[in-house]
Short mmCIF file of C-alpha atoms in Angstrom, two decimals:
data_model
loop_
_atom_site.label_atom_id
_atom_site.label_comp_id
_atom_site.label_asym_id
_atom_site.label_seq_id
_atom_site.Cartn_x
_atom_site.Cartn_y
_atom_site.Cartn_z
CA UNK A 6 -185.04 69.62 -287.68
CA UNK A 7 -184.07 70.46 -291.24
CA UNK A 8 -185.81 68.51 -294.45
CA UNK A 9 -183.49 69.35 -296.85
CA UNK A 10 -180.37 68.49 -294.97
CA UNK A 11 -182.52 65.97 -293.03
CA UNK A 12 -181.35 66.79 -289.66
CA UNK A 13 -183.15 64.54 -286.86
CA UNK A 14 -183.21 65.40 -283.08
CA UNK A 15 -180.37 63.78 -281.47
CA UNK A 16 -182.10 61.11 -279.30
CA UNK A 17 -185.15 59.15 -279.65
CA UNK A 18 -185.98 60.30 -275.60
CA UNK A 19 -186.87 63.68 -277.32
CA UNK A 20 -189.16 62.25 -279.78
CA UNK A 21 -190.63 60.58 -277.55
CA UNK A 22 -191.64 63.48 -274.90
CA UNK A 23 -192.55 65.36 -278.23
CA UNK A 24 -194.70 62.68 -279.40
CA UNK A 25 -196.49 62.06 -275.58
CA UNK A 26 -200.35 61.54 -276.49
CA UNK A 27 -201.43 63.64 -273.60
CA UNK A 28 -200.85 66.68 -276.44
CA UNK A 29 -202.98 64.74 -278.82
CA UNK A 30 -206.58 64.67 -279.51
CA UNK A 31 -207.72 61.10 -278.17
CA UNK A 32 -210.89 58.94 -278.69
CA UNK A 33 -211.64 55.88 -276.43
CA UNK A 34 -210.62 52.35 -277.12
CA UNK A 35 -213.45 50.10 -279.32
CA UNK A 36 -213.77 46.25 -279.19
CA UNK A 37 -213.85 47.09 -283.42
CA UNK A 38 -211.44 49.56 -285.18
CA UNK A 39 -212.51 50.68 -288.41
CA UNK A 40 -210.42 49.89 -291.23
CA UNK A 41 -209.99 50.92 -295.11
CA UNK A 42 -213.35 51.88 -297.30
CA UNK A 43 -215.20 51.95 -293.87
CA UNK A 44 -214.91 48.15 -292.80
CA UNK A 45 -215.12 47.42 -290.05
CA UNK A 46 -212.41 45.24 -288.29
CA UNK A 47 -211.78 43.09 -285.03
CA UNK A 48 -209.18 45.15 -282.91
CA UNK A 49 -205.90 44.14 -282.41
CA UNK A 50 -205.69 42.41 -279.00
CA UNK A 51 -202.21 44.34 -278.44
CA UNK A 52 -203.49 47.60 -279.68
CA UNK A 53 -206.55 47.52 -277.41
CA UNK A 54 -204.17 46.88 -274.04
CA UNK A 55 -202.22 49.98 -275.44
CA UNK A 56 -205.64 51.90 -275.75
CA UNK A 57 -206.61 51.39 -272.10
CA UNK A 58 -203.20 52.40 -270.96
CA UNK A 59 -204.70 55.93 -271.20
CA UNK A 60 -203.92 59.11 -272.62
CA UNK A 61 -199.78 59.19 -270.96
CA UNK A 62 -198.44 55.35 -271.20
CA UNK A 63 -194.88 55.76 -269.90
CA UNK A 64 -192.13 53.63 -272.09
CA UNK A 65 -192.28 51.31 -269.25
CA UNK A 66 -195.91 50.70 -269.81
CA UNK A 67 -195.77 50.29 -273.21
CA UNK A 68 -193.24 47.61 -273.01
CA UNK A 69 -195.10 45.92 -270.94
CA UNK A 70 -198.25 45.95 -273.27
CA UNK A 71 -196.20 44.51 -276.29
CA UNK A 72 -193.71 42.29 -274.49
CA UNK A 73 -196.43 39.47 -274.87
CA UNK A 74 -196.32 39.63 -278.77
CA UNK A 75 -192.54 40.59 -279.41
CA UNK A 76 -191.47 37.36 -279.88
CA UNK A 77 -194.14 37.07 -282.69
CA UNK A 78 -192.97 40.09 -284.41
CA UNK A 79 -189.66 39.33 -284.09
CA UNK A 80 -190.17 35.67 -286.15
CA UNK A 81 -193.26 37.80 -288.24
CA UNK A 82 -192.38 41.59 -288.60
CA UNK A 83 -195.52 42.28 -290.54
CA UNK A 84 -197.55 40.67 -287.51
CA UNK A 85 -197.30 44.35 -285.93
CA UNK A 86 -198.98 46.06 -288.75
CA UNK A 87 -202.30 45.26 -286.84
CA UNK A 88 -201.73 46.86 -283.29
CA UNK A 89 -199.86 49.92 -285.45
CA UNK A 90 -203.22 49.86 -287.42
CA UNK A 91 -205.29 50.28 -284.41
CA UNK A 92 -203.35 52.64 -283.19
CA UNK A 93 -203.49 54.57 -286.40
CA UNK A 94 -207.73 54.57 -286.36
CA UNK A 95 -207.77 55.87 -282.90
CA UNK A 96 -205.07 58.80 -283.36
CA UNK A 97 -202.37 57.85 -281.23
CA UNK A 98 -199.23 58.87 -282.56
CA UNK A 99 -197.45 59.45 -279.26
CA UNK A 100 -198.15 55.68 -278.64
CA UNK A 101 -197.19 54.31 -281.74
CA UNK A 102 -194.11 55.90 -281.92
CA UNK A 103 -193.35 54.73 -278.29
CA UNK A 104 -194.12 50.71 -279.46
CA UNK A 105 -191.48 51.44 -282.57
CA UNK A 106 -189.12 52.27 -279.71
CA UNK A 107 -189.87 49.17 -277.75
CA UNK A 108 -189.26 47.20 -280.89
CA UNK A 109 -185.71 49.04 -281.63
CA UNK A 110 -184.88 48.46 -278.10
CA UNK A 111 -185.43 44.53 -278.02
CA UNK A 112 -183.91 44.40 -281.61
CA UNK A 113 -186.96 43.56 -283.04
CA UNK A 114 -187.37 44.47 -287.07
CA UNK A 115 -189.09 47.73 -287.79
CA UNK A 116 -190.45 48.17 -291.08
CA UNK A 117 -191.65 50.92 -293.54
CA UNK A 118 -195.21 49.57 -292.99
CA UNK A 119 -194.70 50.54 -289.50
CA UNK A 120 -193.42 53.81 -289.77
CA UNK A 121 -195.76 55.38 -292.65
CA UNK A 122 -199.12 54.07 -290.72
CA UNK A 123 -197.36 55.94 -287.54
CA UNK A 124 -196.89 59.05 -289.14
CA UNK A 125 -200.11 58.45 -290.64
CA UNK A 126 -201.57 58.51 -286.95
CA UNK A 127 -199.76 62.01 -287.16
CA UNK A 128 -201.98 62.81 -290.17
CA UNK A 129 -205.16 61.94 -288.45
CA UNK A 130 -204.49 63.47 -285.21
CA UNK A 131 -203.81 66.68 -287.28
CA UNK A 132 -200.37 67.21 -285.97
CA UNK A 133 -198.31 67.53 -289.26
CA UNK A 134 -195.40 68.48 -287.39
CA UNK A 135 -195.10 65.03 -285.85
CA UNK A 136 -196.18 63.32 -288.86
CA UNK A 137 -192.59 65.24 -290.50
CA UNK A 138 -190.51 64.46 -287.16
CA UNK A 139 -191.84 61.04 -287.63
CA UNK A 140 -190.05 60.74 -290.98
CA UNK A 141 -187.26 62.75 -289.97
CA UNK A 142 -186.61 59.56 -287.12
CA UNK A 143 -187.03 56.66 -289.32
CA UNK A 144 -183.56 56.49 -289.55
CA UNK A 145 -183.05 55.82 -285.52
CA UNK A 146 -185.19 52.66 -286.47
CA UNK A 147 -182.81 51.60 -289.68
CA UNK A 148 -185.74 52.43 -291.61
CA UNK A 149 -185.42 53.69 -295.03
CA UNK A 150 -188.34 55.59 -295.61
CA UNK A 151 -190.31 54.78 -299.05
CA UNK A 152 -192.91 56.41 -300.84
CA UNK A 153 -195.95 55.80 -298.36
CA UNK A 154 -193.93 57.54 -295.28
CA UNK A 155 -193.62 60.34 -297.62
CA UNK A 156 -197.21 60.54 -298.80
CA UNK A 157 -198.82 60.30 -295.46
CA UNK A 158 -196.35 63.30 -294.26
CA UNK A 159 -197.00 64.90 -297.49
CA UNK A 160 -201.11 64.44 -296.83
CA UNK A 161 -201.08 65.01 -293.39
CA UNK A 162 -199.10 68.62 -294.65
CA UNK A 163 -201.98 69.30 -297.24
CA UNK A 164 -204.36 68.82 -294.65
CA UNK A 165 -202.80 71.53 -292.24
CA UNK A 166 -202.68 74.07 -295.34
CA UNK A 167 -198.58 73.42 -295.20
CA UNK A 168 -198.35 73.74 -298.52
CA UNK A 169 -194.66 74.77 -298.51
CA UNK A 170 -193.44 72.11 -296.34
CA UNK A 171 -195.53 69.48 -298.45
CA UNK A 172 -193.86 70.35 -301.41
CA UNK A 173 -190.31 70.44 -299.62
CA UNK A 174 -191.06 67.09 -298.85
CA UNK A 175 -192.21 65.99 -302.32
CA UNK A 176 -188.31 67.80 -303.53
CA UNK A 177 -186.83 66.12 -301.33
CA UNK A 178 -187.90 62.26 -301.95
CA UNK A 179 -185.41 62.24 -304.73
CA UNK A 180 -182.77 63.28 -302.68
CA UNK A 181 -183.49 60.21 -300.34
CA UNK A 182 -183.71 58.03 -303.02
CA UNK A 183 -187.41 57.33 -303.19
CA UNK A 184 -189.67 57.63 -306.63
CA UNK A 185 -192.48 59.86 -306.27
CA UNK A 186 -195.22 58.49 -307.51
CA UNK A 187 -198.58 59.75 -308.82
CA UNK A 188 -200.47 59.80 -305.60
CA UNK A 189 -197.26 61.37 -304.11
CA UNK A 190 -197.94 64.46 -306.33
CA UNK A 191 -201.48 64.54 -306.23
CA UNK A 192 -201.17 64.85 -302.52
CA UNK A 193 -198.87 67.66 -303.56
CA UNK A 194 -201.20 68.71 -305.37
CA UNK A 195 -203.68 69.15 -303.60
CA UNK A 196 -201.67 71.24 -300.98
CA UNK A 197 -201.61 73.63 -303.33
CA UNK A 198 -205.48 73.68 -303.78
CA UNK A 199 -206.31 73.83 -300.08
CA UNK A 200 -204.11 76.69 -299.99
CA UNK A 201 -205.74 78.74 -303.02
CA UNK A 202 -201.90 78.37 -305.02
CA UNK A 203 -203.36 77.42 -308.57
CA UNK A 204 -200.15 78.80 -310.91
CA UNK A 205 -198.30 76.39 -307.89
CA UNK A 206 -200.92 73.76 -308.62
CA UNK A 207 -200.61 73.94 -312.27
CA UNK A 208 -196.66 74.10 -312.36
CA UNK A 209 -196.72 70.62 -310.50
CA UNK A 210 -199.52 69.23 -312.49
CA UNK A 211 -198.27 70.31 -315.95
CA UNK A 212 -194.76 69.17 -314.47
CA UNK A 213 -195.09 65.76 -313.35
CA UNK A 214 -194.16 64.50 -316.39
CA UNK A 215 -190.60 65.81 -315.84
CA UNK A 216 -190.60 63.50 -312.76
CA UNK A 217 -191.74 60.61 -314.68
CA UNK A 218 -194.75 60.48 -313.27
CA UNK A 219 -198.11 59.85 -315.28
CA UNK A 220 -200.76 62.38 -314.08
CA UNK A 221 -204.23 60.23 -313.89
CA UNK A 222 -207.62 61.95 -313.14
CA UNK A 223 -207.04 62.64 -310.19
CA UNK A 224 -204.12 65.05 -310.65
CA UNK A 225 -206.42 66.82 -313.16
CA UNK A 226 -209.48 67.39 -310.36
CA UNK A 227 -207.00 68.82 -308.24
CA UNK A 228 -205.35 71.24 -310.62
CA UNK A 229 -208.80 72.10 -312.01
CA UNK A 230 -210.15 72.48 -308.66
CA UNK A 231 -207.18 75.05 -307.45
CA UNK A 232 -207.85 77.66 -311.02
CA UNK A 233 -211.87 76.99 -310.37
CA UNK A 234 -211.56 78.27 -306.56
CA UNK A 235 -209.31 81.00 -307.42
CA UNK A 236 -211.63 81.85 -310.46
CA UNK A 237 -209.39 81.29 -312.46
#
């Protein structure tokens, strides 16, 4: 896989194996998933029968698991979000990206929503290599990735002291057509903080304007934060 000439593996089978949860760190299913700011949420009937299909669901498995709501999604696209959600909270990527296959296969819509809270999974099972294969593949679900697919690859990069590949990815949203936006950067950002790169950190910071981006506090804790820690 290549970001800038965003090369993708050639079949979604490969993903797939790449993405199988048994190399993922897994947590066991809850009757409650917590969601945003720490609230706490009911979980997703379909999520929970993919939780309990165990650390290696096969394809077959999955489909099974989601065949009872696919005719919902397919008149409500955004009535996935939930199981992807769930998903997401307990750190199955492998699983999530197996249900977007499912959905491609039975022609049901996949949408950016879907994608960016799967590589998000990615993030939070602190595999940032998935989280930038996951982007990579949004294309084998007619996805056009936006600006929240890049900033959970870009985070889930920071977080794994990637700097370099965070800020490849950052370079390249332009390229794909998508408007970085301030949290975009900060995430950026903060790659470079984690990773002790303050003139990096700085250069972005003091550069965002260039990319018509508005640098809010939170760009300024970051870059301030990066000179501090190198004592600068």
């Amino acid at each position: 896989m290549m970001l800038g000439g965003w090369s993708a593996p050639a079949g979604i089978g490969a993903a797939s194996a790449a993405l199988r949860p048994s190399s993922l760190p897994s947590q066991p299913a809850e009757r409650t998933l917590c969601g945003r700011r720490g609230r706490r949420r009911q979980a997703d009937p379909v999520s929970e029968s993919l939780l309990l299909l165990g650390d290696e669901p096969t394809l077959a498995q999955v489909q099974q698991a989601v065949s009872p709501a696919l005719g919902t999604w397919a008149r409500r696209p955004h009535a996935a979000n939930a199981a992807f959600m769930g998903l997401a909270d307990q750190r199955r990527p492998g699983v999530a990206m197996l249900v977007l296959t499912c959905m491609r296969d039975q022609r049901v819509e996949v949408s950016a929503l879907h994608c960016s809270t799967t590589i998000s999974a990615c993030a939070k099972a602190g595999r940032h290599d998935l989280a930038i294969e996951g982007l990579a593949l949004t294309h084998h679900f007619r996805v056009a990735p936006d600006e929240f697919c890049y900033g959970a690859a870009i985070s889930a990069c920071g977080k794994a002291g990637e700097w370099r590949c965070a800020v490849m990815l950052l370079d390249d949203m332009p390229t794909r057509r998508v408007t970085p936006n301030v949290v975009n950067c900060n995430a950026a950002t903060s790659a470079y903080e984690k990773a002790g790169q303050w003139q990096c950190a700085l250069l972005l910071y003091s550069g965002m304007p260039t990319r018509r981006v508005a640098p809010d506090a939170v760009s300024c804790n970051a870059a301030t934060s990066a000179c501090e820690k190198a004592g600068r």
